[in-house]
mmCIF file of C-alpha atoms in Angstrom:
data_model
loop_
_atom_site.group_PDB
_atom_site.id
_atom_site.type_symbol
_atom_site.label_atom_id
_atom_site.label_comp_id
_atom_site.label_asym_id
_atom_site.label_seq_id
_atom_site.Cartn_x
_atom_site.Cartn_y
_atom_site.Cartn_z
ATOM 1 C CA MET A 890 33.296 -96.286 160.372
ATOM 2 C CA PRO A 891 32.254 -94.738 163.830
ATOM 3 C CA ALA A 892 28.699 -94.110 164.253
ATOM 4 C CA GLU A 893 29.078 -90.475 164.729
ATOM 5 C CA SER A 894 30.752 -90.116 161.280
ATOM 6 C CA ARG A 895 27.865 -91.981 159.663
ATOM 7 C CA THR A 896 25.344 -89.704 161.308
ATOM 8 C CA ASP A 897 27.139 -86.418 160.316
ATOM 9 C CA THR A 898 27.035 -87.436 156.591
ATOM 10 C CA HIS A 899 23.237 -87.583 156.680
ATOM 11 C CA HIS A 900 20.940 -84.448 155.974
ATOM 12 C CA PRO A 901 17.908 -83.951 158.232
ATOM 13 C CA THR A 902 14.811 -85.758 157.205
ATOM 14 C CA GLY A 903 12.907 -82.516 156.560
ATOM 15 C CA ALA A 904 15.667 -80.816 154.506
ATOM 16 C CA PRO A 905 14.544 -82.016 151.031
ATOM 17 C CA ALA A 906 10.954 -81.100 151.794
ATOM 18 C CA GLU A 907 11.979 -77.764 152.927
ATOM 19 C CA ARG A 908 14.085 -77.060 149.768
ATOM 20 C CA ARG A 909 11.090 -78.146 147.537
ATOM 21 C CA GLU A 910 8.814 -75.822 149.598
ATOM 22 C CA ALA A 911 11.273 -72.818 149.113
ATOM 23 C CA GLN A 912 11.407 -73.423 145.318
ATOM 24 C CA GLY A 913 7.633 -72.999 145.177
ATOM 25 C CA GLY A 914 8.168 -69.263 144.427
ATOM 26 C CA PRO A 915 6.197 -66.354 145.990
ATOM 27 C CA PRO A 916 2.503 -66.887 146.995
ATOM 28 C CA PRO A 917 0.495 -66.344 143.697
ATOM 29 C CA GLY A 918 -2.451 -64.929 145.641
ATOM 30 C CA VAL A 919 -0.214 -62.029 147.115
ATOM 31 C CA LEU A 920 1.164 -61.492 143.448
ATOM 32 C CA ALA A 921 -2.353 -61.114 142.272
ATOM 33 C CA VAL A 922 -3.227 -58.492 144.909
ATOM 34 C CA VAL A 923 -0.094 -56.596 144.193
ATOM 35 C CA PHE A 924 -0.808 -56.552 140.371
ATOM 36 C CA THR A 925 -4.454 -55.633 140.915
ATOM 37 C CA ALA A 926 -3.556 -52.868 143.531
ATOM 38 C CA LEU A 927 -0.931 -51.293 141.113
ATOM 39 C CA PHE A 928 -3.423 -51.502 138.196
ATOM 40 C CA LEU A 929 -6.350 -49.798 140.157
ATOM 41 C CA ALA A 930 -3.970 -47.239 141.740
ATOM 42 C CA GLY A 931 -3.102 -46.255 138.259
ATOM 43 C CA LEU A 932 -6.831 -45.721 137.589
ATOM 44 C CA ALA A 933 -7.587 -43.875 140.573
ATOM 45 C CA LEU A 934 -4.624 -41.715 140.925
ATOM 46 C CA SER A 935 -4.910 -40.583 137.223
ATOM 47 C CA THR A 936 -8.571 -39.690 137.609
ATOM 48 C CA LEU A 937 -7.792 -37.804 140.951
ATOM 49 C CA LEU A 938 -4.933 -35.822 139.122
ATOM 50 C CA ALA A 939 -7.209 -35.089 136.237
ATOM 51 C CA GLY A 940 -9.801 -33.418 138.589
ATOM 52 C CA GLY A 941 -12.152 -36.308 137.893
ATOM 53 C CA ASP A 942 -12.244 -35.941 134.236
ATOM 54 C CA PRO A 943 -12.687 -39.470 132.732
ATOM 55 C CA PHE A 944 -9.924 -40.834 130.403
ATOM 56 C CA PRO A 945 -10.948 -40.034 126.686
ATOM 57 C CA SER A 946 -12.423 -42.763 124.691
ATOM 58 C CA PRO A 947 -10.381 -43.684 121.618
ATOM 59 C CA PHE A 948 -13.684 -43.413 119.621
ATOM 60 C CA GLY A 949 -14.156 -39.769 120.505
ATOM 61 C CA LYS A 950 -13.168 -36.629 118.478
ATOM 62 C CA THR A 951 -9.580 -35.898 117.908
ATOM 63 C CA GLY A 952 -9.649 -32.307 119.406
ATOM 64 C CA GLU A 953 -11.368 -33.465 122.677
ATOM 65 C CA ILE A 954 -8.664 -36.301 122.952
ATOM 66 C CA VAL A 955 -5.658 -33.904 122.331
ATOM 67 C CA ALA A 956 -7.063 -31.384 124.700
ATOM 68 C CA TYR A 957 -7.354 -34.006 127.517
ATOM 69 C CA PHE A 958 -3.666 -35.331 127.011
ATOM 70 C CA ARG A 959 -2.387 -31.678 126.937
ATOM 71 C CA ALA A 960 -4.287 -30.630 130.093
ATOM 72 C CA HIS A 961 -3.720 -33.721 132.181
ATOM 73 C CA SER A 962 -0.145 -34.946 131.081
ATOM 74 C CA ASP A 963 0.835 -35.664 134.744
ATOM 75 C CA ALA A 964 -2.177 -37.832 135.200
ATOM 76 C CA VAL A 965 -1.418 -39.781 132.077
ATOM 77 C CA GLN A 966 2.235 -40.151 132.941
ATOM 78 C CA VAL A 967 1.305 -41.740 136.526
ATOM 79 C CA SER A 968 -1.211 -44.010 134.812
ATOM 80 C CA GLY A 969 1.353 -45.166 132.178
ATOM 81 C CA ALA A 970 3.931 -45.872 135.026
ATOM 82 C CA LEU A 971 1.618 -47.713 137.125
ATOM 83 C CA GLN A 972 0.318 -49.964 134.278
ATOM 84 C CA PHE A 973 3.918 -50.739 133.472
ATOM 85 C CA ALA A 974 4.622 -51.526 137.042
ATOM 86 C CA ALA A 975 1.550 -53.848 137.271
ATOM 87 C CA SER A 976 2.833 -55.970 134.447
ATOM 88 C CA ILE A 977 5.763 -57.394 136.444
ATOM 89 C CA PRO A 978 3.950 -59.056 139.206
ATOM 90 C CA LEU A 979 1.484 -60.392 136.605
ATOM 91 C CA ALA A 980 4.441 -62.063 134.664
ATOM 92 C CA VAL A 981 5.802 -63.497 137.905
ATOM 93 C CA TYR A 982 2.233 -64.794 138.734
ATOM 94 C CA ALA A 983 1.982 -66.572 135.509
ATOM 95 C CA ALA A 984 5.359 -68.211 135.889
ATOM 96 C CA THR A 985 4.728 -69.085 139.592
ATOM 97 C CA VAL A 986 1.282 -70.648 138.825
ATOM 98 C CA SER A 987 2.441 -72.550 135.775
ATOM 99 C CA ALA A 988 5.377 -74.145 137.876
ATOM 100 C CA ARG A 989 2.901 -74.978 140.659
ATOM 101 C CA LEU A 990 0.591 -76.721 138.243
ATOM 102 C CA HIS A 991 3.318 -78.875 136.885
ATOM 103 C CA ARG A 992 4.582 -79.628 140.372
ATOM 104 C CA LEU A 993 0.864 -80.652 141.204
ATOM 105 C CA GLY A 994 1.184 -83.376 138.494
ATOM 106 C CA VAL A 995 -0.619 -81.412 135.466
ATOM 107 C CA ARG A 996 0.692 -82.682 132.233
ATOM 108 C CA ALA A 997 -1.923 -81.357 129.960
ATOM 109 C CA PRO A 998 -1.351 -78.130 128.084
ATOM 110 C CA GLY A 999 -3.269 -76.028 130.765
ATOM 111 C CA ALA A 1000 -0.058 -75.123 132.592
ATOM 112 C CA THR A 1001 1.675 -73.998 129.365
ATOM 113 C CA ILE A 1002 -1.490 -72.117 128.378
ATOM 114 C CA ALA A 1003 -1.539 -70.329 131.481
ATOM 115 C CA LEU A 1004 2.193 -69.334 131.324
ATOM 116 C CA ALA A 1005 1.734 -68.183 127.661
ATOM 117 C CA GLY A 1006 -1.412 -66.189 128.402
ATOM 118 C CA GLY A 1007 0.043 -64.652 131.564
ATOM 119 C CA LEU A 1008 3.188 -63.469 129.724
ATOM 120 C CA LEU A 1009 1.354 -62.227 126.775
ATOM 121 C CA ALA A 1010 -1.089 -60.396 129.191
ATOM 122 C CA ALA A 1011 1.740 -58.735 131.056
ATOM 123 C CA GLY A 1012 3.486 -57.895 127.881
ATOM 124 C CA PHE A 1013 0.496 -56.172 126.381
ATOM 125 C CA LEU A 1014 0.000 -54.270 129.579
ATOM 126 C CA ALA A 1015 3.642 -53.216 129.662
ATOM 127 C CA CYS A 1016 3.447 -51.975 126.242
ATOM 128 C CA CYS A 1017 0.181 -50.025 127.014
ATOM 129 C CA GLY A 1018 1.812 -48.364 129.883
ATOM 130 C CA LEU A 1019 4.735 -47.356 127.958
ATOM 131 C CA VAL A 1020 2.697 -45.969 125.168
ATOM 132 C CA SER A 1021 0.546 -44.032 127.639
ATOM 133 C CA TRP A 1022 3.751 -42.658 129.219
ATOM 134 C CA THR A 1023 4.761 -41.636 125.641
ATOM 135 C CA LEU A 1024 1.511 -39.615 125.349
ATOM 136 C CA SER A 1025 2.410 -37.440 128.307
ATOM 137 C CA ARG A 1026 5.503 -36.133 126.503
ATOM 138 C CA THR A 1027 5.177 -32.438 125.286
ATOM 139 C CA GLU A 1028 6.752 -33.109 121.976
ATOM 140 C CA VAL A 1029 4.235 -35.865 121.188
ATOM 141 C CA LEU A 1030 1.382 -33.656 122.069
ATOM 142 C CA GLU A 1031 2.343 -31.059 119.487
ATOM 143 C CA LEU A 1032 1.412 -33.717 116.713
ATOM 144 C CA PRO A 1033 -2.384 -34.442 116.807
ATOM 145 C CA PRO A 1034 -2.372 -37.227 114.356
ATOM 146 C CA LEU A 1035 0.402 -38.992 116.287
ATOM 147 C CA VAL A 1036 -1.543 -38.611 119.589
ATOM 148 C CA ARG A 1037 -4.609 -40.271 117.914
ATOM 149 C CA ALA A 1038 -2.399 -42.979 116.717
ATOM 150 C CA LEU A 1039 -0.788 -43.706 119.990
ATOM 151 C CA GLN A 1040 -3.998 -43.682 121.860
ATOM 152 C CA TYR A 1041 -5.435 -46.306 119.382
ATOM 153 C CA LEU A 1042 -2.299 -48.358 120.013
ATOM 154 C CA ALA A 1043 -2.629 -47.922 123.844
ATOM 155 C CA PHE A 1044 -6.310 -48.951 123.669
ATOM 156 C CA ALA A 1045 -5.504 -52.035 121.424
ATOM 157 C CA THR A 1046 -2.665 -53.365 123.742
ATOM 158 C CA GLY A 1047 -4.303 -52.470 127.097
ATOM 159 C CA GLY A 1048 -7.948 -53.245 126.008
ATOM 160 C CA PRO A 1049 -8.581 -56.302 123.749
ATOM 161 C CA GLY A 1050 -4.865 -57.400 123.690
ATOM 162 C CA HIS A 1051 -4.448 -57.558 127.485
ATOM 163 C CA VAL A 1052 -8.069 -58.803 128.282
ATOM 164 C CA ALA A 1053 -8.166 -61.599 125.793
ATOM 165 C CA THR A 1054 -4.733 -62.964 126.943
ATOM 166 C CA LEU A 1055 -5.583 -62.503 130.654
ATOM 167 C CA GLY A 1056 -8.656 -64.744 129.823
ATOM 168 C CA LEU A 1057 -6.162 -67.349 128.423
ATOM 169 C CA LEU A 1058 -4.291 -67.170 131.750
ATOM 170 C CA VAL A 1059 -7.634 -67.902 133.675
ATOM 171 C CA ALA A 1060 -8.601 -70.725 131.317
ATOM 172 C CA GLY A 1061 -5.176 -72.271 131.728
ATOM 173 C CA ILE A 1062 -5.674 -72.404 135.493
ATOM 174 C CA ALA A 1063 -9.422 -73.145 135.514
ATOM 175 C CA VAL A 1064 -9.362 -76.247 133.162
ATOM 176 C CA PRO A 1065 -6.828 -78.282 135.176
ATOM 177 C CA GLY A 1066 -8.380 -76.832 138.331
ATOM 178 C CA LEU A 1067 -11.503 -78.399 137.373
ATOM 179 C CA LEU A 1068 -10.460 -81.670 135.784
ATOM 180 C CA ALA A 1069 -7.934 -82.422 138.511
ATOM 181 C CA GLY A 1070 -9.841 -81.247 141.294
ATOM 182 C CA LEU A 1071 -7.364 -78.651 142.290
ATOM 183 C CA LEU A 1072 -9.838 -75.726 142.749
ATOM 184 C CA PRO A 1073 -13.490 -75.619 144.160
ATOM 185 C CA ARG A 1074 -15.701 -76.652 141.254
ATOM 186 C CA ALA A 1075 -17.718 -73.454 141.301
ATOM 187 C CA LEU A 1076 -14.623 -71.332 141.070
ATOM 188 C CA ALA A 1077 -13.233 -73.444 138.247
ATOM 189 C CA VAL A 1078 -16.519 -73.143 136.326
ATOM 190 C CA THR A 1079 -16.759 -69.411 136.894
ATOM 191 C CA GLY A 1080 -13.187 -69.006 135.495
ATOM 192 C CA LEU A 1081 -14.096 -70.871 132.394
ATOM 193 C CA ALA A 1082 -17.166 -68.399 131.902
ATOM 194 C CA LEU A 1083 -14.985 -65.466 132.582
ATOM 195 C CA ALA A 1084 -12.501 -66.648 130.102
ATOM 196 C CA THR A 1085 -14.996 -66.977 127.470
ATOM 197 C CA ILE A 1086 -16.177 -63.470 127.962
ATOM 198 C CA ALA A 1087 -12.572 -62.221 127.789
ATOM 199 C CA GLU A 1088 -12.043 -63.981 124.579
ATOM 200 C CA LEU A 1089 -15.346 -62.430 123.154
ATOM 201 C CA ALA A 1090 -13.834 -59.068 124.059
ATOM 202 C CA THR A 1091 -11.703 -59.347 121.020
ATOM 203 C CA LEU A 1092 -14.747 -58.383 118.995
ATOM 204 C CA THR A 1093 -13.956 -54.844 120.106
ATOM 205 C CA LEU A 1094 -11.445 -54.741 117.311
ATOM 206 C CA LEU A 1095 -14.372 -55.207 114.872
ATOM 207 C CA PHE A 1096 -17.285 -53.623 116.592
ATOM 208 C CA ASP A 1097 -17.101 -50.491 118.812
ATOM 209 C CA GLY A 1098 -20.040 -51.553 120.944
ATOM 210 C CA ALA A 1099 -18.212 -54.839 122.108
ATOM 211 C CA ALA A 1100 -16.019 -52.556 124.188
ATOM 212 C CA LEU A 1101 -18.394 -52.960 127.034
ATOM 213 C CA LEU A 1102 -16.959 -56.490 127.398
ATOM 214 C CA LEU A 1103 -13.667 -55.116 128.321
ATOM 215 C CA PRO A 1104 -14.143 -53.694 131.878
ATOM 216 C CA LEU A 1105 -16.788 -56.696 132.676
ATOM 217 C CA ALA A 1106 -14.067 -59.245 131.745
ATOM 218 C CA ARG A 1107 -10.972 -57.457 133.048
ATOM 219 C CA PHE A 1108 -12.272 -56.717 136.592
ATOM 220 C CA THR A 1109 -13.920 -60.039 137.120
ATOM 221 C CA CYS A 1110 -10.727 -61.824 135.807
ATOM 222 C CA LEU A 1111 -8.682 -59.858 138.458
ATOM 223 C CA GLY A 1112 -10.934 -60.978 141.292
ATOM 224 C CA TRP A 1113 -10.792 -64.540 140.118
ATOM 225 C CA LEU A 1114 -7.111 -64.559 139.849
ATOM 226 C CA ILE A 1115 -6.828 -63.519 143.269
ATOM 227 C CA ALA A 1116 -9.166 -66.168 144.478
ATOM 228 C CA ALA A 1117 -7.434 -68.837 142.501
ATOM 229 C CA GLY A 1118 -3.979 -67.682 143.660
ATOM 230 C CA PHE A 1119 -4.841 -68.281 147.316
ATOM 231 C CA LEU A 1120 -6.853 -71.479 146.814
ATOM 232 C CA LEU A 1121 -4.582 -73.276 144.498
ATOM 233 C CA PRO A 1122 -2.874 -76.013 146.788
ATOM 234 C CA ARG A 1123 0.974 -76.353 147.001
ATOM 235 C CA ARG A 1124 0.662 -80.131 147.084
ATOM 236 C CA ARG A 1125 -1.873 -82.795 146.148
ATOM 237 C CA THR A 1126 -3.675 -84.683 148.920
ATOM 238 C CA ARG A 1127 -4.284 -88.534 148.728
ATOM 239 C CA LYS A 1128 -8.022 -87.844 147.922
ATOM 240 C CA GLU A 1129 -6.956 -85.696 144.866
ATOM 241 C CA LEU A 1130 -4.513 -88.286 143.660
#
């Protein structure tokens, strides 16, 4: 066979590596930033549209809660829509990080735990967003008992439901990040501490006072996921191996 023919049948040396790199998915750090930005935008815009009035606590009086939703239905609608939108990049983040951990050689359950936790967190947040959107509808606001029930559901899914499973996502990344040396030790240990706080936030379902753990765990976990998304390597070095 002529040399030219043999040469034409071979792929460039860098082609397989380029294909593997392309299959790595979107940068998880960017996904975490998009998710966080959408979530915070929902909080900021809804507060702005409500004239600075804070979102009512589910532990407040029914009359005050119904009055807020009736007076600020536009703010509630925007908040629900952006929370639902934020759940999408969160789900993609979980899938991307899980695939990267597998590609980095993690065979322990951590990668699967991260995927399960992230998908559950995204699902709970999406549910909270849709329920919040429902609370902006005029027909619903005519039924105070229904408003109260839906607000409890929105709080349960977007509060302890979302935060506890978000902590599961953090733990699923932090444990292999620590044991396999994929993340800086301080960041991995911090992630384990934040995941513990997030799981303790489940106590909100039993004790109203434990609700203070929700914002503490939520916002610190968001910052941690951004940092981990940018620092998690694409490939393992010889030193890590």
